[in-house]
GROMACS .gro file of N, CA and C in nm:
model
  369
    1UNK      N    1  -1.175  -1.021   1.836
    1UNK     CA    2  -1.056  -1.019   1.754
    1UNK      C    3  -1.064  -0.902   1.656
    2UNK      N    4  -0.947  -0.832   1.646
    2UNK     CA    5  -0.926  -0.708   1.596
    2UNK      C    6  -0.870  -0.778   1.413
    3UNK      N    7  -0.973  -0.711   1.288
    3UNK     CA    8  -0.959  -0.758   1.147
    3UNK      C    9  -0.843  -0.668   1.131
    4UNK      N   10  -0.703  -0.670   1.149
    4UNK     CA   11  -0.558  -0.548   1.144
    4UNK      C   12  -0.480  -0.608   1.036
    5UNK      N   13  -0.458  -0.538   0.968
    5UNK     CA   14  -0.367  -0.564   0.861
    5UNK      C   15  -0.232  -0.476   0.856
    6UNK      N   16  -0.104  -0.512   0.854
    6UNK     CA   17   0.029  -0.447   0.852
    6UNK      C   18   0.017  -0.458   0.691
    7UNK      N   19   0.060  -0.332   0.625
    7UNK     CA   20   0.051  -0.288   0.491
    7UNK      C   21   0.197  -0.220   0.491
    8UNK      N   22   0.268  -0.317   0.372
    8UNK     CA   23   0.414  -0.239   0.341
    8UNK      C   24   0.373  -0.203   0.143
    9UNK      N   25   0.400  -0.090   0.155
    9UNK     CA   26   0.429  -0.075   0.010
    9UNK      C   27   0.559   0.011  -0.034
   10UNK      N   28   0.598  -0.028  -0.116
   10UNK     CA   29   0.745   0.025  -0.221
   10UNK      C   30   0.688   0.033  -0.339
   11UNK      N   31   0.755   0.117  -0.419
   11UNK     CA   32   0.718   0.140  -0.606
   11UNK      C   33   0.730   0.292  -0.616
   12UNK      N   34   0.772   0.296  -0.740
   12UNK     CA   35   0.784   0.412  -0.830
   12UNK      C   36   0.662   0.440  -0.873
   13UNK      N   37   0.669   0.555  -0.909
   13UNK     CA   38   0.583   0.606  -1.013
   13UNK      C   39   0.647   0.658  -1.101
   14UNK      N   40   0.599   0.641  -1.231
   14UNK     CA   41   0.634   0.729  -1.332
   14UNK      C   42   0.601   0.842  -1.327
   15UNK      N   43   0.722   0.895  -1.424
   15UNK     CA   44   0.732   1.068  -1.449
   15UNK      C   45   0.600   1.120  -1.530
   16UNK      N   46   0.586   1.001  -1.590
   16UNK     CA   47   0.415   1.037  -1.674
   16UNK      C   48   0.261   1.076  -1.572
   17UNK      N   49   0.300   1.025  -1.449
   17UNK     CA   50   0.164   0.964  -1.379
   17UNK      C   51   0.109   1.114  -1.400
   18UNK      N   52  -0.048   1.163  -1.398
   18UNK     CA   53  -0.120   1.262  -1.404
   18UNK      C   54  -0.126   1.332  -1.267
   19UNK      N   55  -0.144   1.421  -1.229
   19UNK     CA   56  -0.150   1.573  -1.128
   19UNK      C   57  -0.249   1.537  -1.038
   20UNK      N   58  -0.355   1.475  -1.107
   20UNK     CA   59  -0.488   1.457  -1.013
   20UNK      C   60  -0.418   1.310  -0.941
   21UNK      N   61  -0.366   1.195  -1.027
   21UNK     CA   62  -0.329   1.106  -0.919
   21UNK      C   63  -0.222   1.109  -0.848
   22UNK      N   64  -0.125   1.195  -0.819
   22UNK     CA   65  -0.011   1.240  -0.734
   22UNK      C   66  -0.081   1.297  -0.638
   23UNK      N   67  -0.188   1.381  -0.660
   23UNK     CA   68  -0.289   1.511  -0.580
   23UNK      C   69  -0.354   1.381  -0.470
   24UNK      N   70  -0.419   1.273  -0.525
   24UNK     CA   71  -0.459   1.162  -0.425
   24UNK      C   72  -0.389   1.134  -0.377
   25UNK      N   73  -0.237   1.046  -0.425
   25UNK     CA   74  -0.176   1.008  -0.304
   25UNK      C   75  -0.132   1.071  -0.181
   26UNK      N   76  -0.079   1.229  -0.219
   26UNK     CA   77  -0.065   1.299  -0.160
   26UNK      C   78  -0.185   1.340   0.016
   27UNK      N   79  -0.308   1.336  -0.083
   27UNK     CA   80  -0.432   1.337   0.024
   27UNK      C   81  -0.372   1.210   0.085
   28UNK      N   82  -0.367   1.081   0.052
   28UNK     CA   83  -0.405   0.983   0.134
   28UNK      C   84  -0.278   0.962   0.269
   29UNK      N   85  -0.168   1.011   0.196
   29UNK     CA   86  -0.068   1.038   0.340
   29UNK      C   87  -0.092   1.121   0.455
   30UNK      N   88  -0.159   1.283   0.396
   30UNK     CA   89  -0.161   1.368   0.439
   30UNK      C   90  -0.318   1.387   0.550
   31UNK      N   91  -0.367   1.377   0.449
   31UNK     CA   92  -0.545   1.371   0.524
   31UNK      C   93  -0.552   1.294   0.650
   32UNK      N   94  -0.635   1.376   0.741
   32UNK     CA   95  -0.654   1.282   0.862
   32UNK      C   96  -0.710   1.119   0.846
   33UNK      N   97  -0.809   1.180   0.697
   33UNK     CA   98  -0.889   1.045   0.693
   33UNK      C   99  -0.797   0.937   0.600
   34UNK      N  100  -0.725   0.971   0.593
   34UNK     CA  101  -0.636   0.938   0.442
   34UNK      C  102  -0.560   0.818   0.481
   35UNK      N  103  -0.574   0.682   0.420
   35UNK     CA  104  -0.581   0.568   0.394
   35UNK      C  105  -0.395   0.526   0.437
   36UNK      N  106  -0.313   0.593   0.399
   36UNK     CA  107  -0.193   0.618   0.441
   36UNK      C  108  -0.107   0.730   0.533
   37UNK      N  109  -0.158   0.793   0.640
   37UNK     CA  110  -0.172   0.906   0.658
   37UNK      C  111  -0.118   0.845   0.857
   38UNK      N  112  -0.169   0.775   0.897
   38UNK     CA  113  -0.120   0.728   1.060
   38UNK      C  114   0.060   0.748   1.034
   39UNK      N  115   0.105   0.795   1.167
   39UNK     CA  116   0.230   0.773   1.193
   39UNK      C  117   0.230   0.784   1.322
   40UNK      N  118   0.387   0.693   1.375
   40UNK     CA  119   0.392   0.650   1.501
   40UNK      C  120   0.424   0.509   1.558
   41UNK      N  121   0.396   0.460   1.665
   41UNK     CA  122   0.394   0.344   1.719
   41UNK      C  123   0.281   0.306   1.604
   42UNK      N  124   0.252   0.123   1.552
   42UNK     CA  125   0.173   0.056   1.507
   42UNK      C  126   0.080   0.018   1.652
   43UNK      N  127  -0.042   0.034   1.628
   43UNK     CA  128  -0.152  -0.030   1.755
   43UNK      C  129  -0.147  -0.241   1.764
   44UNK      N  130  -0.134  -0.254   1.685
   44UNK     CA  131  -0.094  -0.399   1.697
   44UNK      C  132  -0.036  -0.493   1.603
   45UNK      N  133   0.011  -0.416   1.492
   45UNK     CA  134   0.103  -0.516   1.400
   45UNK      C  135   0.282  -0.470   1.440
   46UNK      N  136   0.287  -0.424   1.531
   46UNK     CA  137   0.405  -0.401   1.580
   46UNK      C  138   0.496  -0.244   1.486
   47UNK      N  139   0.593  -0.188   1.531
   47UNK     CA  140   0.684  -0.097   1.465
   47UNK      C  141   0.624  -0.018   1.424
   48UNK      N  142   0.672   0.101   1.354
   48UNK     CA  143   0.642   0.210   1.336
   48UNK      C  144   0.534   0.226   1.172
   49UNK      N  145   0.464   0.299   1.195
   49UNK     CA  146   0.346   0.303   1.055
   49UNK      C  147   0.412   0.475   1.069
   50UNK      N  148   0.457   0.458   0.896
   50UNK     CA  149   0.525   0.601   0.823
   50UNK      C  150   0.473   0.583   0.695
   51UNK      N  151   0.513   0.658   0.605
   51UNK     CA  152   0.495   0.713   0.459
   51UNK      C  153   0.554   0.804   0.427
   52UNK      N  154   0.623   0.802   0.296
   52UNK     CA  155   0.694   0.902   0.220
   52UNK      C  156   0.647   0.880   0.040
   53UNK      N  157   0.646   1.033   0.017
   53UNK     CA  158   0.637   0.987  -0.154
   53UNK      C  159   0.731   1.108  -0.144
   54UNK      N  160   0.862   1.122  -0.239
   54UNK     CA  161   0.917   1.210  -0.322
   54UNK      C  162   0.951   1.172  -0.427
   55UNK      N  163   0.985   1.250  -0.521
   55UNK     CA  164   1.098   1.242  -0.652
   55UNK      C  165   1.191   1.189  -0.677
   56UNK      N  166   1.238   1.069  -0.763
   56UNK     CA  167   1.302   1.033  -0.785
   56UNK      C  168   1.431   1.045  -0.877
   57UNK      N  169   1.610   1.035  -0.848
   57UNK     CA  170   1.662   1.102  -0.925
   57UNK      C  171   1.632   1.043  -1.083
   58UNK      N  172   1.539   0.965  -1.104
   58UNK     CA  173   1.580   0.888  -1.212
   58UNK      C  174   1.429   0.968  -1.299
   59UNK      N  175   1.355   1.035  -1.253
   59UNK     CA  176   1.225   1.099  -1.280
   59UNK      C  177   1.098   1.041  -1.226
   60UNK      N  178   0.994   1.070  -1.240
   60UNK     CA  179   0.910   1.050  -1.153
   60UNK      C  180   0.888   1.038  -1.006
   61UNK      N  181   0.815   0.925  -0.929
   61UNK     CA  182   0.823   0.971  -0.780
   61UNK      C  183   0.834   0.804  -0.687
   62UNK      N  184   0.892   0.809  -0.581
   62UNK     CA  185   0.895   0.707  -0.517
   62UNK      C  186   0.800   0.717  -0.405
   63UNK      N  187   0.695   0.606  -0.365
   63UNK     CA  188   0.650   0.584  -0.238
   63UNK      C  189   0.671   0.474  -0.180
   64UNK      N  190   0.668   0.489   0.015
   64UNK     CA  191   0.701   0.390   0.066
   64UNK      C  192   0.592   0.416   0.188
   65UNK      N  193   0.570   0.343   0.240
   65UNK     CA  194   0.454   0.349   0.338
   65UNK      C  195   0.466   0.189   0.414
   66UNK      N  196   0.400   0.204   0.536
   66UNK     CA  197   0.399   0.102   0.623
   66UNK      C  198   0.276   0.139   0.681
   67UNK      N  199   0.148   0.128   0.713
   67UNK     CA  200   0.032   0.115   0.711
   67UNK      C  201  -0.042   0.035   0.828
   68UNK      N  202  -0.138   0.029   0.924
   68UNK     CA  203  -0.190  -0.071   0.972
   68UNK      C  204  -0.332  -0.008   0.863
   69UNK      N  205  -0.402  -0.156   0.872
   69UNK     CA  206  -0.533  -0.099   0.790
   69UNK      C  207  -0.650  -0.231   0.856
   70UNK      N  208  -0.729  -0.163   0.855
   70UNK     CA  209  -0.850  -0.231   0.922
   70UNK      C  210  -0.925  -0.330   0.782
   71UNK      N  211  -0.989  -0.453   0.778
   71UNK     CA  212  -1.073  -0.470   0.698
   71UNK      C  213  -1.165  -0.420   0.591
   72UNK      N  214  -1.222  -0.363   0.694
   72UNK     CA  215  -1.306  -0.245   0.605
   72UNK      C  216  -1.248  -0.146   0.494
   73UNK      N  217  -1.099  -0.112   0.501
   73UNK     CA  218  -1.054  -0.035   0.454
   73UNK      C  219  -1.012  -0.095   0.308
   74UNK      N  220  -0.971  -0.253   0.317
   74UNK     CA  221  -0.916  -0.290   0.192
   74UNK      C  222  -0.997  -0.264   0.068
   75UNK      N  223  -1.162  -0.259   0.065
   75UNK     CA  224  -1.203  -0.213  -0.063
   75UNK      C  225  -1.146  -0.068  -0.122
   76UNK      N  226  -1.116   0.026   0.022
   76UNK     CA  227  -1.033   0.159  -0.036
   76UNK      C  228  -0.887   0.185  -0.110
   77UNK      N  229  -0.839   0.030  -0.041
   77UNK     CA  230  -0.695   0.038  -0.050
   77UNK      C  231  -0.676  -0.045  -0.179
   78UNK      N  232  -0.773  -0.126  -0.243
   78UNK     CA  233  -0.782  -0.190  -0.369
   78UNK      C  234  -0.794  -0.086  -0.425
   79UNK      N  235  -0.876   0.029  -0.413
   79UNK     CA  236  -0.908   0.140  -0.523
   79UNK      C  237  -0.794   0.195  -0.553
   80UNK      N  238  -0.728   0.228  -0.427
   80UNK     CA  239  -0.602   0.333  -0.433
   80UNK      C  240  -0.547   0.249  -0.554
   81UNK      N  241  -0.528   0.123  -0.564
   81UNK     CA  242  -0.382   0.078  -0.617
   81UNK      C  243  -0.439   0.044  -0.728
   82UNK      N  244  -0.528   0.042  -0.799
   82UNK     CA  245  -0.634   0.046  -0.888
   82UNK      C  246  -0.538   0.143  -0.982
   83UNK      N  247  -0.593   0.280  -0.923
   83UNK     CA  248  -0.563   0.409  -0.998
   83UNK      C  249  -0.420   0.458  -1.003
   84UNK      N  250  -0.317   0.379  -0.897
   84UNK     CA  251  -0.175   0.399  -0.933
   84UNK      C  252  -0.107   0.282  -1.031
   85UNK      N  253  -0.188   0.174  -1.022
   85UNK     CA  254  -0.167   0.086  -1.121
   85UNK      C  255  -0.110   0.110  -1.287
   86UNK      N  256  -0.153   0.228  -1.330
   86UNK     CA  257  -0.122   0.195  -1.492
   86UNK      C  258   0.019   0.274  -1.488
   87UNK      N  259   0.023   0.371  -1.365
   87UNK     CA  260   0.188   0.432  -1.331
   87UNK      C  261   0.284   0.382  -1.240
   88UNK      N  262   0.265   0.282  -1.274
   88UNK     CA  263   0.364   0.218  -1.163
   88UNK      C  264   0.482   0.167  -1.263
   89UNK      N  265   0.605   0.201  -1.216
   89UNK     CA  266   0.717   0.137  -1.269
   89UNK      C  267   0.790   0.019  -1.229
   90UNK      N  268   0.856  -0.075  -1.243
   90UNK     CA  269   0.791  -0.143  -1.379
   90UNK      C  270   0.655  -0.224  -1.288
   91UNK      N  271   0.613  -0.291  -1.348
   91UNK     CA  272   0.470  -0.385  -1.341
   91UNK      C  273   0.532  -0.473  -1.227
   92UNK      N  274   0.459  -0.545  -1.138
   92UNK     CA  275   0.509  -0.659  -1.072
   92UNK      C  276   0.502  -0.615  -0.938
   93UNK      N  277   0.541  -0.676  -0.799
   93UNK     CA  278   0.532  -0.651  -0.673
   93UNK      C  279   0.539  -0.540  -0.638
   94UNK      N  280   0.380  -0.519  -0.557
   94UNK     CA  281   0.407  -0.336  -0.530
   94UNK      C  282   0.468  -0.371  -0.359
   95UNK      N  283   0.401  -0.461  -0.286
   95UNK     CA  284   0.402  -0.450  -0.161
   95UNK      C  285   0.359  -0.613  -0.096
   96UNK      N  286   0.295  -0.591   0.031
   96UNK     CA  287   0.266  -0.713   0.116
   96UNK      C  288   0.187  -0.669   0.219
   97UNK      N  289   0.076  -0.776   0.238
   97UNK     CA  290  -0.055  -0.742   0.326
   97UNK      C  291  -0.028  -0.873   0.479
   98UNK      N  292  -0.049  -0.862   0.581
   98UNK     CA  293  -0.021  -0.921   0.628
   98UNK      C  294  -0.127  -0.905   0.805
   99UNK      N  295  -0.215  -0.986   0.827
   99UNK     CA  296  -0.305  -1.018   0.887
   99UNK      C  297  -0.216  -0.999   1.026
  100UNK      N  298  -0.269  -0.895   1.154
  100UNK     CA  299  -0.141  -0.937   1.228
  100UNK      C  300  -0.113  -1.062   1.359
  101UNK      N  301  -0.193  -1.141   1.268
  101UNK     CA  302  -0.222  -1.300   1.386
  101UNK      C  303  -0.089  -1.380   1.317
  102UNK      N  304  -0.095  -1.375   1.176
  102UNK     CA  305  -0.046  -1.457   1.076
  102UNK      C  306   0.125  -1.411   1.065
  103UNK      N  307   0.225  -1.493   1.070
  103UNK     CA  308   0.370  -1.553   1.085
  103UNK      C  309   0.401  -1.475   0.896
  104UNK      N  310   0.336  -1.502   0.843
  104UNK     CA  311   0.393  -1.470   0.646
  104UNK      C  312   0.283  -1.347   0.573
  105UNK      N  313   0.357  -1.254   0.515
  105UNK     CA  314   0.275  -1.191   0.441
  105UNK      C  315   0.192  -1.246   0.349
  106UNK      N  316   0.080  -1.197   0.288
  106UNK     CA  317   0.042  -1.217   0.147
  106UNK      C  318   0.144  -1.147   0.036
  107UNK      N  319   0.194  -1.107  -0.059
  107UNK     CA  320   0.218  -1.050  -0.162
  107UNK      C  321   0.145  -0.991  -0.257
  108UNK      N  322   0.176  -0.810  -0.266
  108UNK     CA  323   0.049  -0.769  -0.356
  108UNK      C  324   0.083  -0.762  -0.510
  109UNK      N  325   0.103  -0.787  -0.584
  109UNK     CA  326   0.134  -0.784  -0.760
  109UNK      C  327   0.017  -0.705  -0.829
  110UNK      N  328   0.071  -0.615  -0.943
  110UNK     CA  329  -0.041  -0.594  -0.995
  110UNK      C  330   0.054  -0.632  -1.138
  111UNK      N  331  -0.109  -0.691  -1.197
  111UNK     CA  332  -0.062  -0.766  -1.313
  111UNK      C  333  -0.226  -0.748  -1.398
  112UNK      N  334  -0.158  -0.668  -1.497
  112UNK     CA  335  -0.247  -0.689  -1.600
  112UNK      C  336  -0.365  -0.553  -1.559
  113UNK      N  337  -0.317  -0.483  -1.488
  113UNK     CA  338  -0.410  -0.350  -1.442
  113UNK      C  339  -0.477  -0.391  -1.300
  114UNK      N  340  -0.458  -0.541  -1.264
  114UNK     CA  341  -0.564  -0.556  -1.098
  114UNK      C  342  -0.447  -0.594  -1.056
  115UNK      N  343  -0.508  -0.565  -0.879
  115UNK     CA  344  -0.443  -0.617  -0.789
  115UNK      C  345  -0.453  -0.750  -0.762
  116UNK      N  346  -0.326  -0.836  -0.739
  116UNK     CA  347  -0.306  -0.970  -0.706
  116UNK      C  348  -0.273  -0.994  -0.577
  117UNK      N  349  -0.390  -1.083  -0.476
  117UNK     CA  350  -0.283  -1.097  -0.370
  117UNK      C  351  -0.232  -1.211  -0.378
  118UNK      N  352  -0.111  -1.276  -0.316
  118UNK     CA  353  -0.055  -1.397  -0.337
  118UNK      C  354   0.005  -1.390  -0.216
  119UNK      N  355  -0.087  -1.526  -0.161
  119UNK     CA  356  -0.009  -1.588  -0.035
  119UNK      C  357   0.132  -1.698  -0.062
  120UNK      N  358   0.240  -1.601   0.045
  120UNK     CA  359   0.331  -1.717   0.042
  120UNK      C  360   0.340  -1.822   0.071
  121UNK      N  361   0.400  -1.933   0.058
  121UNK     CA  362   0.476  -2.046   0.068
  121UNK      C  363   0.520  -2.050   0.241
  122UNK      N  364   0.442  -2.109   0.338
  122UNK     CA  365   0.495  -2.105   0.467
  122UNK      C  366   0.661  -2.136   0.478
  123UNK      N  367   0.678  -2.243   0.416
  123UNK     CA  368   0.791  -2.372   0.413
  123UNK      C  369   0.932  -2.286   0.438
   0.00000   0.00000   0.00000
């Protein structure tokens, strides 16, 4: 059994966020090795795995990404959201992690500077 995770994220960044952490996200779309960076068919959480970050008319920058991510990867992908955490506009749901055996996402929140995951409510 393959540990696959379908990774959706949405959120702003603020116009404040610093050069060096725009400069990461940027790597992580772009880089071969880069944590957000696959595009194409998904290998088994189904649909297409993309990413975009641009500018927003309102200032600062928007990203959106759709992701498969292996196990191993989530200690990286906690970091990432670690360090976009204190620029994120406003506070509250960045995205959703979602195992690709499993029918419901988790929900990712960051609250209070960490990441939250929160499993939904099957019902």
């Amino acid at each position: 059994m393959a540990d696959l995770y379908a990774l959706d994220l949405a959120f702003d960044l603020l116009d404040t966020t610093p050069d060096d952490v725009l400069t990461e996200v940027r790597r992580q779309l772009t880089s071969p090795d880069g944590l957000l960076s696959a595009r194409g068919p998904a290998w088994r959480v189904g649909g297409m795995l993309v990413g975009a970050f641009a500018p927003t008319d309102r200032g600062g920058w928007a990203l959106t990404v759709r992701q498969e991510v292996h196990e191993d990867q989530l200690p990286d992908l906690e970091d990432l959201l670690l360090l976009l955490a204190p620029h994120v506009r406003p506070p509250g749901p960045v995205g959703r992690l979602r195992h690709y055996e499993h029918e419901s996402p988790d929900l990712l929140v960051l609250r209070e500077g960490r990441v939250v995951q929160l499993a939904l409510d099957p019902r």
